[in-house]
Amino acid sequence: MASMFLCFTLLFINICTADGYECYSSTRCLFNSTELQDIEFIRSYYYNKIEHVRFSSDVGRFVGYTEFGIKEAEYWNKDQAILAQMRAQKETYCQHNTDLWYANVLSKSVKPSARLHSTMAPGCHHPAMLVCSVYDFYPKLIKVSWLRNGQETTSDITSTEEFANGDWLYQVHSHLEYMPRSGEKISCMVEHASLDEPLIINWVPPMPETERLIIVGAIGLILGLILFVAGVIYRRKSGDTSLAHRFGEKQAEDWNKDPAALSLWRPQKEMFFKPDSELCFTNVLPKSVMPLARLHSMTPPGGRHPVLALCRVYDFFPNQSKTRCCSRLL
């Protein structure tokens, strides 16, 4: 398969104009391998976009295509020096450039990536259409075909030309219009020089609406079950407090029946609390702090009295205090 992809052309053009008329020549090398017998050297001469004479290494001489071109070919074919020079171009010019192309360009390849998806058919002849999109491959030549149940099909297929991405890579798209059938297997097969074996992408139809609803319902049921179990676990954990209370009551009842436990706890009043009480009465309770007082007037909020006297007392200990207000009319 690789040989069919390696047919390239080397093209060089020379142009000259005079008084509005244009004449130019082009040099091409056609080849599909580096072997000399697989190379053809072509030199064409044009006048006002019309080729009038050509030299081909396969023919070995000049051939004219117009009245002027025929005369010019006869003149050049009589000159053995010109013929020898043109015949040598196949080896000296084409084979040299062919080797460069094979070493730097033609031997390189980039594997394609493919995507198979569905789209709406533009007409009503078929209800469905599949698109096989192949991206980023090199060289340009590629074959995209369709398989239905393993057999290649050629009907109802349209394909685009290879589009250049502008970075030496190409893309192509192939469309298949088809009538969906239950259990049918449809595949897109890509053959390219960079692949050791064809790349096959199988079409997986989307899930029917009923199955999708069943799956959504199953997921909802599972989530509900998870929430239910979480609620039960939380309820049990929240009930642990009442269980602790019941355990404490049972433990107190058991200890009250044990005279040894009671005899251990009853002396704690005298052994632990009495010394602390004596310390408190000795160092805290007899102490006192003289209060600070401030008397000032303010306007009452209700308006029943013109003046309100306010007595404020600060920073005293203990908290028992008594405040009296005495007044004298002047």
Coordinates of N, CA, C and O in Angstrom, one line a residue, residues 218-320:
A218 N -32.5 4.1 38.8 CA -31.7 3.3 39.6 C -30.7 4.1 40.4 O -30.5 3.9 41.6
I219 N -30.1 5.1 39.8 CA -29.2 6.0 40.6 C -29.9 6.7 41.7 O -29.4 6.8 42.8
G220 N -31.1 7.2 41.4 CA -31.9 7.9 42.4 C -32.3 7.0 43.6 O -32.2 7.4 44.7
L221 N -32.6 5.7 43.2 CA -32.9 4.7 44.3 C -31.7 4.5 45.2 O -31.8 4.4 46.4
I222 N -30.5 4.3 44.5 CA -29.3 4.1 45.3 C -29.0 5.3 46.2 O -28.6 5.1 47.4
L223 N -29.1 6.5 45.7 CA -28.9 7.7 46.5 C -29.9 7.7 47.7 O -29.5 8.1 48.8
G224 N -31.2 7.4 47.5 CA -32.1 7.4 48.5 C -31.8 6.4 49.6 O -31.9 6.6 50.8
L225 N -31.3 5.2 49.2 CA -30.9 4.2 50.1 C -29.8 4.6 51.0 O -29.7 4.4 52.2
I226 N -28.8 5.3 50.3 CA -27.6 5.8 51.1 C -28.1 6.8 52.1 O -27.6 6.8 53.3
L227 N -29.0 7.7 51.7 CA -29.4 8.7 52.7 C -30.2 8.1 53.8 O -30.1 8.5 55.0
F228 N -31.0 7.0 53.5 CA -31.7 6.3 54.6 C -30.8 5.7 55.6 O -31.0 5.8 56.8
V229 N -29.8 5.0 55.1 CA -28.8 4.4 56.0 C -28.1 5.4 56.8 O -27.8 5.2 58.0
A230 N -27.7 6.5 56.2 CA -27.0 7.6 56.9 C -27.9 8.1 58.0 O -27.5 8.4 59.2
G231 N -29.2 8.3 57.8 CA -30.2 8.7 58.8 C -30.3 7.7 59.9 O -30.4 8.1 61.1
V232 N -30.4 6.4 59.6 CA -30.4 5.4 60.7 C -29.2 5.5 61.6 O -29.3 5.4 62.8
I233 N -28.0 5.6 60.9 CA -26.8 5.6 61.7 C -26.8 6.9 62.6 O -26.4 6.8 63.8
Y234 N -27.2 8.0 62.0 CA -27.2 9.2 62.8 C -28.2 9.1 64.0 O -28.0 9.6 65.1
R235 N -29.4 8.5 63.7 CA -30.4 8.3 64.8 C -29.8 7.4 65.9 O -30.0 7.7 67.1
R236 N -29.1 6.4 65.5 CA -28.6 5.5 66.6 C -27.5 6.2 67.4 O -27.4 6.1 68.6
K237 N -26.7 7.1 66.7 CA -25.7 7.8 67.5 C -26.3 8.8 68.4 O -25.8 9.1 69.5
S238 N -27.4 9.5 67.9 CA -28.1 10.5 68.8 C -28.7 9.8 70.0 O -29.0 10.4 71.0
G239 N -29.1 8.5 69.9 CA -29.7 7.8 71.0 C -28.7 7.3 72.0 O -29.1 6.7 73.0
D240 N -27.4 7.5 71.7 CA -26.4 7.0 72.7 C -26.5 7.8 74.0 O -26.1 7.3 75.0
T241 N -27.0 9.0 74.0 CA -27.0 9.8 75.2 C -28.0 9.2 76.2 O -27.7 9.1 77.4
S242 N -29.2 8.9 75.8 CA -30.2 8.2 76.7 C -29.6 6.9 77.2 O -29.8 6.5 78.4
L243 N -28.9 6.2 76.3 CA -28.3 4.9 76.8 C -27.2 5.2 77.8 O -27.1 4.4 78.8
A244 N -26.5 6.2 77.7 CA -25.5 6.6 78.7 C -26.2 6.9 80.1 O -25.7 6.5 81.1
H245 N -27.3 7.6 80.0 CA -28.0 7.9 81.2 C -28.5 6.7 81.9 O -28.4 6.5 83.1
R246 N -29.1 5.8 81.1 CA -29.5 4.5 81.7 C -28.4 3.7 82.3 O -28.5 3.1 83.4
F247 N -27.2 3.8 81.7 CA -26.1 3.1 82.2 C -25.6 3.7 83.5 O -25.2 3.0 84.5
G248 N -25.7 5.1 83.6 CA -25.3 5.8 84.8 C -26.2 5.5 86.0 O -25.8 5.3 87.1
E249 N -27.5 5.4 85.7 CA -28.5 5.1 86.7 C -28.2 3.7 87.3 O -28.3 3.4 88.5
K250 N -27.9 2.7 86.3 CA -27.7 1.4 86.8 C -26.4 1.3 87.6 O -26.3 0.6 88.6
Q251 N -25.4 2.0 87.2 CA -24.1 2.0 88.0 C -24.3 2.7 89.3 O -23.8 2.1 90.3
A252 N -25.1 3.7 89.5 CA -25.3 4.4 90.8 C -26.1 3.4 91.7 O -25.8 3.3 92.9
E253 N -27.1 2.7 91.1 CA -27.8 1.8 91.9 C -26.9 0.6 92.4 O -27.0 0.2 93.6
D254 N -26.0 0.2 91.6 CA -25.1 -0.9 92.0 C -24.1 -0.4 93.1 O -23.8 -1.1 94.1
W255 N -23.6 0.9 93.0 CA -22.7 1.4 94.0 C -23.4 1.7 95.3 O -22.8 1.5 96.4
N256 N -24.7 2.1 95.3 CA -25.4 2.4 96.5 C -25.7 1.1 97.3 O -25.9 1.1 98.5
K257 N -25.6 0.0 96.6 CA -25.7 -1.3 97.3 C -24.4 -1.8 97.9 O -24.4 -2.8 98.6
D258 N -23.3 -1.1 97.6 CA -22.0 -1.5 98.1 C -21.6 -0.7 99.3 O -21.3 0.5 99.1
P259 N -21.6 -1.2 100.5 CA -21.2 -0.4 101.7 C -19.7 0.1 101.6 O -19.4 1.2 102.0
A260 N -18.9 -0.6 101.0 CA -17.5 -0.2 100.9 C -17.4 1.0 100.0 O -16.6 2.0 100.3
A261 N -18.1 1.1 98.9 CA -18.1 2.3 98.0 C -18.7 3.5 98.8 O -18.1 4.6 98.7
L262 N -19.8 3.3 99.5 CA -20.4 4.4 100.3 C -19.4 4.9 101.3 O -19.3 6.1 101.6
S263 N -18.7 4.0 102.1 CA -17.8 4.4 103.1 C -16.6 5.1 102.5 O -16.0 6.0 103.2
L264 N -16.3 4.9 101.3 CA -15.2 5.6 100.6 C -15.6 7.0 100.2 O -14.7 7.9 100.3
W265 N -16.8 7.3 99.8 CA -17.2 8.6 99.3 C -17.7 9.5 100.4 O -17.6 10.7 100.4
R266 N -18.3 8.9 101.5 CA -18.9 9.8 102.6 C -17.8 10.7 103.3 O -18.1 11.8 103.6
P267 N -16.6 10.2 103.6 CA -15.6 11.1 104.3 C -15.1 12.2 103.4 O -14.4 13.0 103.9
Q268 N -15.4 12.2 102.1 CA -14.8 13.2 101.2 C -15.3 14.6 101.6 O -14.6 15.6 101.3
K269 N -16.5 14.7 102.2 CA -17.0 16.1 102.6 C -16.0 16.7 103.6 O -15.7 17.9 103.5
E270 N -15.5 15.9 104.6 CA -14.6 16.4 105.6 C -13.2 16.5 105.1 O -12.5 17.5 105.4
M271 N -12.8 15.5 104.3 CA -11.4 15.4 103.9 C -11.1 16.4 102.7 O -10.0 16.9 102.7
F272 N -12.0 16.7 101.9 CA -11.7 17.5 100.7 C -12.4 18.9 100.8 O -11.7 19.9 100.6
F273 N -13.7 19.0 101.2 CA -14.3 20.3 101.1 C -14.1 21.2 102.3 O -14.0 22.4 102.2
K274 N -13.8 20.6 103.5 CA -13.6 21.4 104.7 C -12.4 22.2 104.7 O -12.4 23.4 105.0
P275 N -11.2 21.6 104.2 CA -10.0 22.5 104.1 C -10.2 23.6 103.1 O -9.7 24.8 103.3
D276 N -10.8 23.4 102.0 CA -11.1 24.4 101.0 C -11.9 25.5 101.6 O -11.7 26.7 101.3
S277 N -12.9 25.1 102.4 CA -13.8 26.1 102.9 C -13.1 27.0 103.9 O -13.3 28.3 104.0
E278 N -12.2 26.4 104.8 CA -11.4 27.2 105.7 C -10.5 28.2 105.0 O -10.3 29.3 105.4
L279 N -9.9 27.7 104.0 CA -9.0 28.7 103.2 C -9.8 29.8 102.6 O -9.3 31.0 102.6
C280 N -11.0 29.6 102.1 CA -11.8 30.6 101.5 C -12.2 31.6 102.6 O -12.2 32.8 102.4
F281 N -12.6 31.1 103.8 CA -13.1 32.0 104.9 C -11.9 32.8 105.4 O -12.0 34.0 105.8
T282 N -10.7 32.3 105.3 CA -9.5 33.0 105.9 C -9.0 34.0 104.9 O -8.6 35.1 105.3
N283 N -9.0 33.7 103.6 CA -8.3 34.6 102.7 C -9.2 35.4 101.7 O -8.7 36.4 101.1
V284 N -10.4 35.1 101.6 CA -11.3 35.8 100.7 C -12.5 36.4 101.3 O -12.7 37.7 101.2
L285 N -13.3 35.7 102.1 CA -14.5 36.2 102.6 C -14.4 37.4 103.6 O -15.2 38.3 103.6
P286 N -13.3 37.4 104.4 CA -13.2 38.6 105.3 C -12.7 39.8 104.7 O -12.7 40.9 105.3
K287 N -12.2 39.8 103.5 CA -11.7 40.9 102.8 C -12.8 41.8 102.3 O -14.0 41.3 102.0
S288 N -12.6 43.1 102.1 CA -13.6 44.0 101.6 C -12.8 45.1 100.8 O -11.7 45.4 101.1
V289 N -13.6 45.7 99.9 CA -13.0 46.8 99.0 C -14.0 48.0 99.1 O -15.2 47.8 98.9
M290 N -13.4 49.2 99.5 CA -14.3 50.4 99.6 C -14.8 50.8 98.3 O -14.0 50.9 97.3
P291 N -16.1 51.1 98.2 CA -16.7 51.5 96.9 C -16.3 52.9 96.5 O -16.0 53.8 97.3
L292 N -16.5 53.2 95.2 CA -16.4 54.6 94.7 C -17.8 55.0 94.3 O -18.6 54.2 93.7
A293 N -18.2 56.2 94.6 CA -19.5 56.7 94.3 C -19.4 58.0 93.5 O -18.5 58.8 93.6
R294 N -20.4 58.2 92.6 CA -20.5 59.4 91.8 C -22.0 59.8 91.7 O -22.9 58.9 91.4
L295 N -22.3 61.1 92.0 CA -23.6 61.6 91.9 C -23.7 62.6 90.8 O -22.9 63.6 90.8
H296 N -24.7 62.5 89.9 CA -24.8 63.5 88.8 C -26.3 63.5 88.4 O -27.1 62.7 88.8
S297 N -26.6 64.6 87.7 CA -28.0 64.8 87.3 C -28.1 64.4 85.8 O -27.2 64.5 85.0
M298 N -29.4 64.2 85.4 CA -29.7 63.9 84.0 C -31.1 64.2 83.7 O -31.9 64.3 84.6
T299 N -31.4 64.3 82.5 CA -32.8 64.6 82.1 C -33.6 63.3 82.0 O -33.1 62.4 81.3
P300 N -34.7 63.1 82.7 CA -35.4 61.9 82.6 C -36.1 61.7 81.3 O -36.5 62.7 80.6
P301 N -36.2 60.4 80.8 CA -36.7 60.2 79.5 C -38.2 60.4 79.4 O -38.7 60.8 78.3
G302 N -38.9 60.3 80.5 CA -40.4 60.4 80.4 C -40.9 61.8 80.4 O -42.0 62.1 80.0
G303 N -40.2 62.7 81.0 CA -40.6 64.1 81.1 C -41.5 64.4 82.3 O -42.1 65.5 82.4
R304 N -41.7 63.4 83.2 CA -42.5 63.6 84.4 C -41.9 64.5 85.4 O -42.5 65.2 86.2
H305 N -40.5 64.5 85.5 CA -39.7 65.3 86.4 C -38.7 66.1 85.6 O -38.2 65.6 84.7
P306 N -38.5 67.3 86.1 CA -37.6 68.2 85.3 C -36.1 67.7 85.5 O -35.3 67.9 84.5
V307 N -35.8 67.1 86.6 CA -34.4 66.8 86.9 C -34.4 65.4 87.5 O -35.2 65.1 88.4
L308 N -33.4 64.6 87.2 CA -33.2 63.2 87.7 C -31.8 63.1 88.3 O -30.8 63.4 87.5
A309 N -31.7 62.7 89.6 CA -30.4 62.6 90.2 C -30.0 61.1 90.1 O -30.8 60.2 90.5
L310 N -28.8 60.8 89.7 CA -28.3 59.4 89.5 C -27.0 59.2 90.4 O -26.1 60.0 90.3
C311 N -27.1 58.2 91.3 CA -26.0 57.9 92.1 C -25.4 56.5 91.6 O -26.1 55.5 91.7
R312 N -24.1 56.6 91.2 CA -23.5 55.4 90.7 C -22.3 54.9 91.7 O -21.5 55.8 92.1
V313 N -22.3 53.6 92.0 CA -21.3 53.1 93.0 C -20.5 52.0 92.2 O -21.0 51.1 91.6
Y314 N -19.1 52.1 92.4 CA -18.2 51.3 91.6 C -17.3 50.5 92.5 O -17.0 50.9 93.6
D315 N -16.8 49.4 92.0 CA -15.6 48.7 92.5 C -15.7 48.4 94.0 O -14.8 48.9 94.8
F316 N -16.6 47.6 94.4 CA -16.7 47.2 95.9 C -16.8 45.7 96.0 O -17.2 45.0 95.1
F317 N -16.4 45.2 97.2 CA -16.5 43.8 97.6 C -16.7 43.7 99.1 O -16.0 44.5 99.8
P318 N -17.5 42.9 99.6 CA -18.5 41.9 98.9 C -19.6 42.6 98.2 O -19.7 43.8 98.3
N319 N -20.5 41.8 97.6 CA -21.5 42.4 96.8 C -22.7 43.0 97.6 O -23.6 43.6 97.0
Q320 N -22.8 42.7 98.9 CA -23.9 43.3 99.7 C -23.6 44.8 99.9 O -22.5 45.2 100.4

